[in-house]
mmCIF file of C-alpha atoms in Angstrom:
data_model
loop_
_atom_site.group_PDB
_atom_site.id
_atom_site.type_symbol
_atom_site.label_atom_id
_atom_site.label_comp_id
_atom_site.label_asym_id
_atom_site.label_seq_id
_atom_site.Cartn_x
_atom_site.Cartn_y
_atom_site.Cartn_z
ATOM 1 C CA MET A 79 5.416 0.083 35.333
ATOM 2 C CA PHE A 80 2.903 -0.526 32.533
ATOM 3 C CA LEU A 81 1.538 2.805 33.137
ATOM 4 C CA ASN A 82 3.142 4.317 30.385
ATOM 5 C CA PHE A 83 2.379 2.100 28.152
ATOM 6 C CA LEU A 84 -1.199 2.172 28.566
ATOM 7 C CA ASP A 85 -1.369 5.956 28.489
ATOM 8 C CA ALA A 86 0.384 5.812 24.967
ATOM 9 C CA LEU A 87 -1.965 3.308 23.710
ATOM 10 C CA ARG A 88 -5.205 5.314 24.394
ATOM 11 C CA SER A 89 -2.983 9.053 23.293
ATOM 12 C CA ALA A 90 -2.886 6.695 19.506
ATOM 13 C CA GLY A 91 -6.445 6.130 20.159
ATOM 14 C CA ILE A 92 -6.183 2.954 21.055
ATOM 15 C CA PRO A 93 -9.733 2.005 23.681
ATOM 16 C CA ALA A 94 -7.510 0.250 25.960
ATOM 17 C CA SER A 95 -9.319 0.109 29.553
ATOM 18 C CA LEU A 96 -7.925 0.093 33.027
ATOM 19 C CA LYS A 97 -9.267 -3.494 33.609
ATOM 20 C CA GLU A 98 -7.341 -4.308 30.153
ATOM 21 C CA HIS A 99 -4.133 -3.151 32.071
ATOM 22 C CA LEU A 100 -5.073 -4.906 34.922
ATOM 23 C CA ILE A 101 -5.700 -8.185 33.368
ATOM 24 C CA LEU A 102 -2.108 -7.806 32.028
ATOM 25 C CA LEU A 103 -0.803 -7.854 34.935
ATOM 26 C CA GLU A 104 -2.459 -10.666 36.553
ATOM 27 C CA ALA A 105 -0.732 -12.379 33.757
ATOM 28 C CA LEU A 106 1.773 -11.775 33.903
ATOM 29 C CA SER A 107 1.840 -12.517 37.908
ATOM 30 C CA LYS A 108 0.431 -15.708 37.162
ATOM 31 C CA ASP A 109 3.287 -16.525 34.194
ATOM 32 C CA VAL A 110 1.026 -17.322 31.912
ATOM 33 C CA ILE A 111 3.946 -16.555 29.160
ATOM 34 C CA ASP A 112 8.306 -16.627 29.144
ATOM 35 C CA ARG A 113 9.318 -13.068 30.406
ATOM 36 C CA THR A 114 10.965 -12.449 26.960
ATOM 37 C CA PRO A 115 9.584 -9.488 24.750
ATOM 38 C CA ASP A 116 7.975 -11.657 21.945
ATOM 39 C CA GLN A 117 5.866 -12.984 24.427
ATOM 40 C CA PHE A 118 5.137 -10.441 25.673
ATOM 41 C CA TYR A 119 4.106 -8.447 22.534
ATOM 42 C CA TYR A 120 1.970 -11.708 21.717
ATOM 43 C CA LEU A 121 0.198 -11.077 25.080
ATOM 44 C CA SER A 122 -0.426 -7.327 25.691
ATOM 45 C CA ARG A 123 -1.606 -7.063 21.853
ATOM 46 C CA SER A 124 -4.744 -10.447 22.608
ATOM 47 C CA VAL A 125 -5.232 -8.451 25.905
ATOM 48 C CA TYR A 126 -5.252 -4.624 24.302
ATOM 49 C CA VAL A 127 -6.362 -5.155 20.788
ATOM 50 C CA LYS A 128 -9.430 -6.188 19.813
ATOM 51 C CA ASP A 129 -9.753 -4.378 16.267
ATOM 52 C CA GLU A 130 -7.906 -5.486 13.466
ATOM 53 C CA GLY A 131 -7.534 -2.523 12.203
ATOM 54 C CA LEU A 132 -5.529 -0.954 15.251
ATOM 55 C CA LEU A 133 -3.112 -3.545 14.541
ATOM 56 C CA ASP A 134 -0.847 -1.507 13.049
ATOM 57 C CA ARG A 135 -1.339 1.293 15.096
ATOM 58 C CA PHE A 136 -0.670 -0.948 18.110
ATOM 59 C CA ASP A 137 2.637 -2.222 16.905
ATOM 60 C CA GLN A 138 3.760 2.050 17.161
ATOM 61 C CA VAL A 139 2.263 2.304 20.134
ATOM 62 C CA PHE A 140 4.733 -1.259 21.069
ATOM 63 C CA ALA A 141 7.996 0.259 18.765
ATOM 64 C CA LYS A 142 8.230 3.303 20.726
ATOM 65 C CA VAL A 143 7.513 2.259 24.135
ATOM 66 C CA PHE A 144 9.735 0.077 24.405
ATOM 67 C CA LYS A 145 12.705 0.924 21.885
ATOM 68 C CA GLY A 146 16.077 -0.786 22.140
ATOM 69 C CA ILE A 147 13.915 -4.263 24.009
ATOM 70 C CA GLU A 148 15.008 -6.853 21.145
ATOM 71 C CA THR A 149 11.505 -8.068 19.318
ATOM 72 C CA SER A 150 11.323 -10.487 16.548
ATOM 73 C CA PHE A 151 6.799 -9.135 15.880
ATOM 74 C CA ALA A 152 7.591 -7.395 12.622
ATOM 75 C CA ALA A 153 9.773 -9.948 10.391
ATOM 76 C CA THR A 154 9.282 -12.468 8.035
ATOM 77 C CA ASN A 155 12.312 -14.076 6.399
ATOM 78 C CA ALA A 156 12.832 -14.938 3.423
ATOM 79 C CA GLU A 157 13.584 -18.137 1.581
ATOM 80 C CA ILE A 158 17.147 -17.484 1.607
ATOM 81 C CA PRO A 159 19.021 -18.902 4.528
ATOM 82 C CA ALA A 160 19.329 -15.915 7.235
ATOM 83 C CA GLU A 161 23.012 -16.649 7.969
ATOM 84 C CA TRP A 162 23.712 -15.918 4.002
ATOM 85 C CA LEU A 163 22.426 -12.266 4.421
ATOM 86 C CA ARG A 164 23.478 -11.090 8.099
ATOM 87 C CA ALA A 165 26.312 -8.252 6.561
ATOM 88 C CA VAL A 166 28.668 -7.671 9.347
ATOM 89 C CA ALA A 167 29.735 -4.172 7.640
ATOM 90 C CA GLN A 168 28.803 -1.730 5.117
ATOM 91 C CA LYS A 169 30.418 -1.308 1.840
ATOM 92 C CA TYR A 170 31.555 2.579 1.421
ATOM 93 C CA LEU A 171 33.296 3.093 -2.012
ATOM 94 C CA SER A 172 35.026 5.867 -3.088
ATOM 95 C CA ALA A 173 33.965 7.620 -6.589
ATOM 96 C CA GLU A 174 36.728 6.389 -8.316
ATOM 97 C CA GLU A 175 35.821 2.403 -7.214
ATOM 98 C CA MET A 176 32.054 2.624 -8.197
ATOM 99 C CA ALA A 177 33.062 4.234 -11.675
ATOM 100 C CA GLN A 178 34.702 0.963 -12.136
ATOM 101 C CA ILE A 179 32.475 -1.514 -11.046
ATOM 102 C CA GLU A 180 30.460 -3.028 -14.118
ATOM 103 C CA SER A 181 27.093 -3.301 -14.824
ATOM 104 C CA LEU A 182 26.631 -6.937 -15.792
ATOM 105 C CA GLY A 183 24.108 -5.616 -18.608
ATOM 106 C CA SER A 184 19.771 -6.782 -20.077
ATOM 107 C CA TRP A 185 17.809 -8.234 -17.523
ATOM 108 C CA ASP A 186 18.004 -11.735 -19.525
ATOM 109 C CA GLU A 187 21.643 -11.585 -18.316
ATOM 110 C CA ILE A 188 21.565 -10.520 -15.235
ATOM 111 C CA MET A 189 18.312 -13.479 -14.264
ATOM 112 C CA ALA A 190 20.560 -15.842 -15.921
ATOM 113 C CA THR A 191 23.570 -15.172 -14.103
ATOM 114 C CA LEU A 192 21.837 -15.028 -10.432
ATOM 115 C CA GLN A 193 20.167 -19.027 -11.722
ATOM 116 C CA LYS A 194 24.048 -20.011 -12.226
ATOM 117 C CA ARG A 195 25.426 -18.147 -9.005
ATOM 118 C CA LEU A 196 22.976 -20.184 -7.089
ATOM 119 C CA ALA A 197 23.416 -23.358 -8.029
ATOM 120 C CA GLU A 198 26.837 -23.314 -7.636
ATOM 121 C CA GLN A 199 26.932 -21.328 -4.515
ATOM 122 C CA GLN A 200 26.866 -23.272 -1.320
ATOM 123 C CA GLY A 201 27.891 -21.337 1.788
ATOM 124 C CA ARG A 202 27.880 -17.663 3.019
ATOM 125 C CA HIS A 203 30.179 -15.197 1.380
ATOM 126 C CA GLN A 204 30.847 -11.502 1.740
ATOM 127 C CA GLY A 205 32.954 -8.918 0.573
ATOM 128 C CA GLY A 206 33.477 -10.183 -2.636
ATOM 129 C CA ASN A 207 32.297 -9.841 -6.631
ATOM 130 C CA LYS A 208 31.220 -12.721 -7.486
ATOM 131 C CA TRP A 209 28.551 -14.395 -5.589
ATOM 132 C CA ILE A 210 25.687 -13.784 -3.036
ATOM 133 C CA GLY A 211 26.980 -12.259 -0.194
ATOM 134 C CA THR A 212 26.938 -9.116 1.459
ATOM 135 C CA GLY A 213 28.913 -5.793 2.012
ATOM 136 C CA GLY A 214 30.753 -6.589 -1.386
ATOM 137 C CA THR A 215 30.794 -5.017 -4.894
ATOM 138 C CA SER A 216 28.616 -8.428 -6.451
ATOM 139 C CA PRO A 217 25.789 -7.393 -8.251
ATOM 140 C CA TYR A 218 24.242 -10.469 -6.043
ATOM 141 C CA GLY A 219 22.844 -9.536 -2.136
ATOM 142 C CA ASN A 220 22.833 -6.106 -0.016
ATOM 143 C CA SER A 221 24.541 -4.243 2.090
ATOM 144 C CA GLY A 222 27.378 -3.455 -0.755
ATOM 145 C CA TYR A 223 27.540 -2.103 -3.861
ATOM 146 C CA ASN A 224 26.842 -2.024 -7.514
ATOM 147 C CA PRO A 225 25.576 -0.511 -10.430
ATOM 148 C CA GLU A 226 22.581 -2.369 -10.608
ATOM 149 C CA GLY A 227 21.377 -6.030 -9.646
ATOM 150 C CA VAL A 228 19.282 -8.691 -7.858
ATOM 151 C CA ARG A 229 18.779 -7.196 -3.653
ATOM 152 C CA ILE A 230 18.678 -10.459 -1.384
ATOM 153 C CA GLY A 231 17.257 -9.041 2.220
ATOM 154 C CA GLY A 232 18.911 -6.660 3.940
ATOM 155 C CA GLU A 233 17.852 -2.708 3.048
ATOM 156 C CA GLY A 234 18.035 -0.963 0.118
ATOM 157 C CA LYS A 235 20.621 1.481 0.911
ATOM 158 C CA GLN A 236 21.761 3.014 -3.009
ATOM 159 C CA LYS A 237 18.302 2.332 -4.727
ATOM 160 C CA ARG A 238 19.524 0.559 -7.475
ATOM 161 C CA ALA A 239 18.493 -2.770 -7.685
ATOM 162 C CA LEU A 240 16.717 -3.865 -10.405
ATOM 163 C CA LYS A 241 14.220 -6.818 -8.310
ATOM 164 C CA VAL A 242 14.280 -7.293 -4.979
ATOM 165 C CA TRP A 243 14.528 -10.572 -3.436
ATOM 166 C CA ASP A 244 12.879 -10.234 -0.216
ATOM 167 C CA GLN A 245 9.955 -10.679 1.811
ATOM 168 C CA ARG A 246 7.687 -8.042 3.422
ATOM 169 C CA GLU A 247 5.176 -7.581 5.407
ATOM 170 C CA PHE A 248 2.735 -4.230 4.341
ATOM 171 C CA ARG A 249 0.484 -2.844 7.026
ATOM 172 C CA ASN A 250 -3.520 -1.935 5.831
ATOM 173 C CA LEU A 251 -4.144 2.325 5.722
ATOM 174 C CA ASP A 252 -6.290 4.058 8.955
ATOM 175 C CA ASN A 253 -9.650 4.927 7.117
ATOM 176 C CA THR A 254 -10.362 5.926 10.505
ATOM 177 C CA ARG A 255 -7.583 9.129 10.532
ATOM 178 C CA GLU A 256 -8.876 12.539 11.306
ATOM 179 C CA LEU A 257 -7.680 14.584 8.427
ATOM 180 C CA GLY A 258 -5.707 17.461 9.046
ATOM 181 C CA THR A 259 -7.188 19.821 6.506
ATOM 182 C CA ARG A 260 -10.426 19.818 4.644
ATOM 183 C CA ASN A 261 -9.296 20.837 1.272
ATOM 184 C CA ILE A 262 -8.906 17.185 0.058
ATOM 185 C CA LYS A 263 -12.047 16.731 0.759
ATOM 186 C CA ILE A 264 -13.842 19.225 -0.754
ATOM 187 C CA ALA A 265 -11.238 18.288 -3.807
ATOM 188 C CA LEU A 266 -12.885 15.671 -4.403
ATOM 189 C CA ARG A 267 -16.541 16.826 -3.939
ATOM 190 C CA ARG A 268 -15.998 17.786 -7.319
ATOM 191 C CA LEU A 269 -16.845 14.262 -8.483
ATOM 192 C CA ARG A 270 -20.241 13.965 -6.724
ATOM 193 C CA ARG A 271 -23.518 13.103 -9.444
ATOM 194 C CA PHE A 272 -26.238 12.884 -6.109
ATOM 195 C CA ALA A 273 -28.960 10.517 -6.744
ATOM 196 C CA ARG A 274 -31.723 9.378 -5.037
ATOM 197 C CA GLU A 275 -31.866 5.427 -5.459
ATOM 198 C CA GLY A 276 -33.148 2.107 -3.249
ATOM 199 C CA ALA A 277 -35.541 1.857 -0.502
ATOM 200 C CA ALA A 278 -37.455 4.819 -0.080
ATOM 201 C CA ASP A 279 -36.192 4.861 3.684
ATOM 202 C CA GLU A 280 -36.468 9.555 3.538
ATOM 203 C CA LEU A 281 -39.262 11.213 5.114
ATOM 204 C CA ASP A 282 -40.711 13.943 1.731
ATOM 205 C CA LEU A 283 -41.616 16.668 4.495
ATOM 206 C CA ASP A 284 -42.650 19.045 1.020
ATOM 207 C CA ALA A 285 -44.684 16.205 -0.679
ATOM 208 C CA THR A 286 -45.996 14.794 3.415
ATOM 209 C CA ILE A 287 -47.414 18.557 3.462
ATOM 210 C CA GLU A 288 -48.236 19.319 -0.425
ATOM 211 C CA GLY A 289 -50.458 15.370 0.232
ATOM 212 C CA THR A 290 -51.279 16.773 3.291
ATOM 213 C CA ALA A 291 -53.307 19.967 2.020
ATOM 214 C CA ARG A 292 -54.559 18.457 -1.034
ATOM 215 C CA GLN A 293 -55.889 14.907 0.909
ATOM 216 C CA GLY A 294 -57.300 16.320 4.243
ATOM 217 C CA TRP A 295 -55.463 13.984 6.173
ATOM 218 C CA LEU A 296 -52.389 13.105 7.109
ATOM 219 C CA ASP A 297 -50.005 11.713 3.458
ATOM 220 C CA ILE A 298 -46.811 10.859 4.837
ATOM 221 C CA HIS A 299 -44.691 10.551 1.394
ATOM 222 C CA MET A 300 -40.893 8.538 1.652
ATOM 223 C CA ARG A 301 -38.545 9.143 -0.964
ATOM 224 C CA PRO A 302 -34.967 7.204 -1.387
ATOM 225 C CA GLU A 303 -32.380 9.356 0.472
ATOM 226 C CA ARG A 304 -29.933 11.611 -1.700
ATOM 227 C CA HIS A 305 -26.809 9.593 -2.464
ATOM 228 C CA ASN A 306 -23.156 10.612 -4.235
ATOM 229 C CA ALA A 307 -24.067 8.325 -7.451
ATOM 230 C CA VAL A 308 -20.214 8.006 -8.735
ATOM 231 C CA LYS A 309 -18.706 4.593 -8.174
ATOM 232 C CA LEU A 310 -14.890 4.973 -7.750
ATOM 233 C CA LEU A 311 -12.862 2.173 -7.424
ATOM 234 C CA LEU A 312 -9.371 2.803 -5.975
ATOM 235 C CA PHE A 313 -6.232 1.199 -6.171
ATOM 236 C CA LEU A 314 -3.444 1.555 -3.315
ATOM 237 C CA ASP A 315 0.029 1.197 -3.317
ATOM 238 C CA VAL A 316 1.782 0.369 -0.189
ATOM 239 C CA GLY A 317 5.100 -0.765 1.022
ATOM 240 C CA GLY A 318 8.685 0.092 0.405
ATOM 241 C CA SER A 319 9.315 3.788 -1.652
ATOM 242 C CA MET A 320 5.514 4.027 -0.626
ATOM 243 C CA ASP A 321 6.189 4.126 3.330
ATOM 244 C CA PRO A 322 7.361 7.801 3.395
ATOM 245 C CA TRP A 323 4.164 8.701 1.756
ATOM 246 C CA VAL A 324 1.651 6.332 4.164
ATOM 247 C CA LYS A 325 0.188 9.803 6.360
ATOM 248 C CA LEU A 326 -0.681 11.241 3.341
ATOM 249 C CA CYS A 327 -2.533 8.414 1.294
ATOM 250 C CA GLU A 328 -4.012 7.830 4.534
ATOM 251 C CA GLU A 329 -5.629 11.128 4.667
ATOM 252 C CA LEU A 330 -6.803 10.710 0.920
ATOM 253 C CA PHE A 331 -8.559 6.954 1.542
ATOM 254 C CA SER A 332 -10.381 8.617 4.692
ATOM 255 C CA ALA A 333 -11.795 11.354 2.323
ATOM 256 C CA ALA A 334 -12.598 9.129 -0.500
ATOM 257 C CA THR A 335 -14.269 6.646 2.498
ATOM 258 C CA ALA A 336 -16.438 9.658 3.208
ATOM 259 C CA GLU A 337 -17.247 10.980 0.024
ATOM 260 C CA PHE A 338 -17.657 8.077 -2.250
ATOM 261 C CA LYS A 339 -20.284 5.616 -1.347
ATOM 262 C CA ASN A 340 -19.822 3.481 -4.165
ATOM 263 C CA MET A 341 -16.241 3.003 -3.455
ATOM 264 C CA GLU A 342 -14.205 -0.315 -4.079
ATOM 265 C CA PHE A 343 -10.844 -0.441 -3.362
ATOM 266 C CA PHE A 344 -7.461 -2.210 -4.123
ATOM 267 C CA TYR A 345 -3.837 -2.706 -2.655
ATOM 268 C CA PHE A 346 -1.227 -3.546 -5.270
ATOM 269 C CA HIS A 347 2.546 -3.554 -5.172
ATOM 270 C CA ASN A 348 4.671 -1.095 -7.223
ATOM 271 C CA CYS A 349 2.592 -2.647 -10.251
ATOM 272 C CA PRO A 350 -0.964 -4.146 -10.473
ATOM 273 C CA TYR A 351 -0.391 -7.512 -12.411
ATOM 274 C CA GLU A 352 -2.461 -10.612 -12.151
ATOM 275 C CA GLY A 353 -3.785 -10.221 -8.943
ATOM 276 C CA VAL A 354 -4.327 -7.379 -6.092
ATOM 277 C CA TRP A 355 -5.804 -8.092 -2.649
ATOM 278 C CA LYS A 356 -8.003 -6.570 0.231
ATOM 279 C CA ASP A 357 -6.051 -6.894 3.436
ATOM 280 C CA ASN A 358 -1.984 -6.487 3.661
ATOM 281 C CA ARG A 359 -1.696 -9.336 6.402
ATOM 282 C CA ARG A 360 -3.211 -11.813 4.035
ATOM 283 C CA ARG A 361 -1.925 -10.650 -0.095
ATOM 284 C CA PHE A 362 -0.706 -13.723 -0.592
ATOM 285 C CA SER A 363 -3.267 -15.869 1.022
ATOM 286 C CA GLU A 364 -6.192 -13.895 0.067
ATOM 287 C CA ARG A 365 -5.903 -12.451 -3.756
ATOM 288 C CA THR A 366 -8.768 -10.932 -5.874
ATOM 289 C CA PRO A 367 -7.336 -12.018 -9.738
ATOM 290 C CA THR A 368 -7.630 -9.196 -11.435
ATOM 291 C CA TRP A 369 -9.427 -10.465 -13.612
ATOM 292 C CA ASP A 370 -11.966 -10.641 -11.721
ATOM 293 C CA VAL A 371 -12.093 -7.014 -10.922
ATOM 294 C CA LEU A 372 -12.540 -6.076 -14.593
ATOM 295 C CA HIS A 373 -15.815 -8.856 -14.688
ATOM 296 C CA LYS A 374 -17.885 -7.728 -12.034
ATOM 297 C CA PHE A 375 -17.401 -3.855 -11.486
ATOM 298 C CA GLY A 376 -19.366 -1.935 -14.670
ATOM 299 C CA HIS A 377 -17.247 0.456 -17.449
ATOM 300 C CA ASP A 378 -19.223 3.193 -15.033
ATOM 301 C CA TYR A 379 -17.073 3.385 -12.766
ATOM 302 C CA LYS A 380 -14.330 5.760 -12.434
ATOM 303 C CA LEU A 381 -10.607 4.092 -11.737
ATOM 304 C CA VAL A 382 -7.713 5.673 -9.609
ATOM 305 C CA PHE A 383 -4.604 4.716 -8.641
ATOM 306 C CA VAL A 384 -2.158 6.047 -5.865
ATOM 307 C CA GLY A 385 1.277 5.789 -6.130
ATOM 308 C CA ASP A 386 4.462 6.643 -6.749
ATOM 309 C CA ALA A 387 5.337 5.097 -10.029
ATOM 310 C CA SER A 388 8.908 3.893 -8.864
ATOM 311 C CA MET A 389 10.228 1.012 -9.472
ATOM 312 C CA SER A 390 12.296 -0.980 -11.663
ATOM 313 C CA PRO A 391 11.751 -0.446 -15.024
ATOM 314 C CA TYR A 392 11.501 -3.684 -15.886
ATOM 315 C CA GLU A 393 8.478 -4.228 -13.122
ATOM 316 C CA ILE A 394 6.390 -2.370 -15.854
ATOM 317 C CA THR A 395 8.015 -3.784 -19.085
ATOM 318 C CA HIS A 396 9.147 -7.377 -18.438
ATOM 319 C CA PRO A 397 7.198 -10.580 -17.802
ATOM 320 C CA GLY A 398 8.770 -12.073 -14.253
ATOM 321 C CA GLY A 399 9.654 -8.307 -13.710
ATOM 322 C CA SER A 400 7.634 -8.177 -10.274
ATOM 323 C CA VAL A 401 9.575 -7.672 -6.841
ATOM 324 C CA GLU A 402 7.696 -10.640 -5.402
ATOM 325 C CA HIS A 403 6.475 -13.250 -7.299
ATOM 326 C CA PHE A 404 6.625 -14.125 -11.177
ATOM 327 C CA ASN A 405 4.120 -12.442 -13.344
ATOM 328 C CA GLU A 406 3.277 -14.021 -16.587
ATOM 329 C CA GLU A 407 2.509 -10.632 -17.889
ATOM 330 C CA SER A 408 4.127 -7.837 -17.523
ATOM 331 C CA GLY A 409 2.623 -4.757 -15.452
ATOM 332 C CA ALA A 410 2.370 -2.721 -18.835
ATOM 333 C CA VAL A 411 0.249 -4.590 -20.016
ATOM 334 C CA TRP A 412 -2.635 -4.606 -16.842
ATOM 335 C CA LEU A 413 -2.722 -1.375 -16.631
ATOM 336 C CA HIS A 414 -3.456 -1.243 -20.897
ATOM 337 C CA ARG A 415 -5.955 -3.489 -19.983
ATOM 338 C CA MET A 416 -7.593 -1.969 -16.641
ATOM 339 C CA THR A 417 -7.641 1.801 -18.585
ATOM 340 C CA ASN A 418 -9.055 0.435 -21.407
ATOM 341 C CA THR A 419 -11.863 -1.012 -19.314
ATOM 342 C CA TYR A 420 -12.007 2.393 -17.588
ATOM 343 C CA PRO A 421 -11.599 5.210 -19.798
ATOM 344 C CA ALA A 422 -11.686 7.385 -16.832
ATOM 345 C CA ALA A 423 -8.616 7.292 -15.155
ATOM 346 C CA VAL A 424 -5.812 8.325 -13.916
ATOM 347 C CA TRP A 425 -2.684 8.099 -11.147
ATOM 348 C CA LEU A 426 -2.473 9.841 -8.348
ATOM 349 C CA ASN A 427 1.457 10.182 -7.679
ATOM 350 C CA PRO A 428 2.706 11.797 -4.127
ATOM 351 C CA ILE A 429 6.689 12.591 -5.011
ATOM 352 C CA PRO A 430 6.673 16.263 -6.484
ATOM 353 C CA GLU A 431 6.180 16.328 -10.443
ATOM 354 C CA GLU A 432 8.953 18.448 -10.439
ATOM 355 C CA GLN A 433 10.888 15.088 -9.381
ATOM 356 C CA TRP A 434 9.282 13.003 -11.935
ATOM 357 C CA GLY A 435 11.395 13.763 -14.839
ATOM 358 C CA TYR A 436 14.353 11.845 -13.227
ATOM 359 C CA SER A 437 12.191 8.080 -12.787
ATOM 360 C CA GLN A 438 12.439 6.471 -15.813
ATOM 361 C CA SER A 439 9.491 4.398 -14.386
ATOM 362 C CA ILE A 440 7.267 7.298 -13.660
ATOM 363 C CA ARG A 441 7.772 8.078 -17.493
ATOM 364 C CA ILE A 442 6.796 4.966 -18.834
ATOM 365 C CA VAL A 443 4.047 5.111 -16.698
ATOM 366 C CA ARG A 444 3.135 8.757 -17.150
ATOM 367 C CA GLU A 445 2.510 6.826 -20.779
ATOM 368 C CA LEU A 446 0.710 4.665 -20.159
ATOM 369 C CA MET A 447 -1.750 6.373 -18.437
ATOM 370 C CA ASN A 448 -2.036 8.769 -21.996
ATOM 371 C CA ASP A 449 -0.614 11.770 -19.680
ATOM 372 C CA ARG A 450 -3.275 11.589 -16.547
ATOM 373 C CA MET A 451 -1.388 11.289 -14.053
ATOM 374 C CA TYR A 452 -1.248 14.443 -11.480
ATOM 375 C CA PRO A 453 0.464 15.457 -8.184
ATOM 376 C CA LEU A 454 -1.123 14.249 -4.797
ATOM 377 C CA THR A 455 -1.543 17.806 -3.632
ATOM 378 C CA LEU A 456 -4.421 19.961 -3.362
ATOM 379 C CA ASN A 457 -4.117 21.453 -7.332
ATOM 380 C CA GLY A 458 -3.184 18.182 -9.206
ATOM 381 C CA LEU A 459 -6.530 16.374 -7.119
ATOM 382 C CA ASP A 460 -8.795 19.047 -8.365
ATOM 383 C CA GLU A 461 -7.708 18.689 -11.939
ATOM 384 C CA ALA A 462 -7.484 14.887 -11.367
ATOM 385 C CA MET A 463 -11.506 15.356 -10.374
ATOM 386 C CA ARG A 464 -11.896 17.712 -13.393
ATOM 387 C CA GLU A 465 -9.980 14.580 -15.979
ATOM 388 C CA LEU A 466 -12.461 12.424 -14.069
ATOM 389 C CA THR A 467 -16.015 14.288 -14.957
ATOM 390 C CA ARG A 468 -14.953 15.022 -18.576
ATOM 391 C CA LYS A 469 -17.695 13.602 -21.453
ATOM 392 C CA ARG A 470 -16.126 11.110 -23.190
#
């Protein structure tokens, strides 16, 4: 019954053996779980997955094979009561009706009004223009329409929210993904600067031959291994609007991992703030203070940001603008600190360059980076590597 599932796991690169398949069948025959999709998901995952790095790949295969079966394994509810946020119907408005809806004004006015609504509202609301709800024209809630506001839960439809109040799960990039082309690696090689450092654990054949000929007996010489001495700090934007670019970012991540021995990477969301993280599954519990990064890694590191820079401008310019927490200092402050600490810095943007002018946030980030934003294309990578190797 589950052989298709086993084949799909193998096709995705998950080392699932027939023995593990038989263990799963035996567990099901002995009723070790309740016969629910959720329980089956966790049982099969514990049987087949032995490496945390493959969890996301397993989730994708499970969703594909068992499409249509209701599960909740990837859902985490926000603190807002779920029954308030359950949309019955999507609100559709004509262009004339949209034009009649006015925005609330500045960031401070919007957030002050939200605080007031939270204090006053007592229950779920739908279809209105004031309270926090669904399917209406209120600036607070989801599944409706408003020129600007705060989306609470749900999915982004109009892509106009100034702030998003929701808890989302992001996945780690897979650095084992094989590249479809070697061109990305070739572009990164422009940043190479080879050196021999560390323990002498490699045979120096020329010196050994020369010493043996001169001494008259076997004179073995060893030397440190030759490797790329460039030090790289890679900051990767994940989740939200970056989801369509995951494959491209994984290819870049895979290439960078292969090319740079001295590379450190961290994740951030939309804009770097006071904390970054190594594992998206633990991004709230295991964060690394950005100050620690700035103090630990020297000024000789090359700094590379990878992200679409597409967000509410308030996430960059205002304290409290972050979509996931209250940041005491704006993203612009942290970008300024990071680029001052690491003078060799670039921002790689997967969005086509001809579209950058339509986004206010991209223009702001590009200005903060002193125009050192490059498209995540082969030509863009080549230009970015030239910038990082430029003498200062």
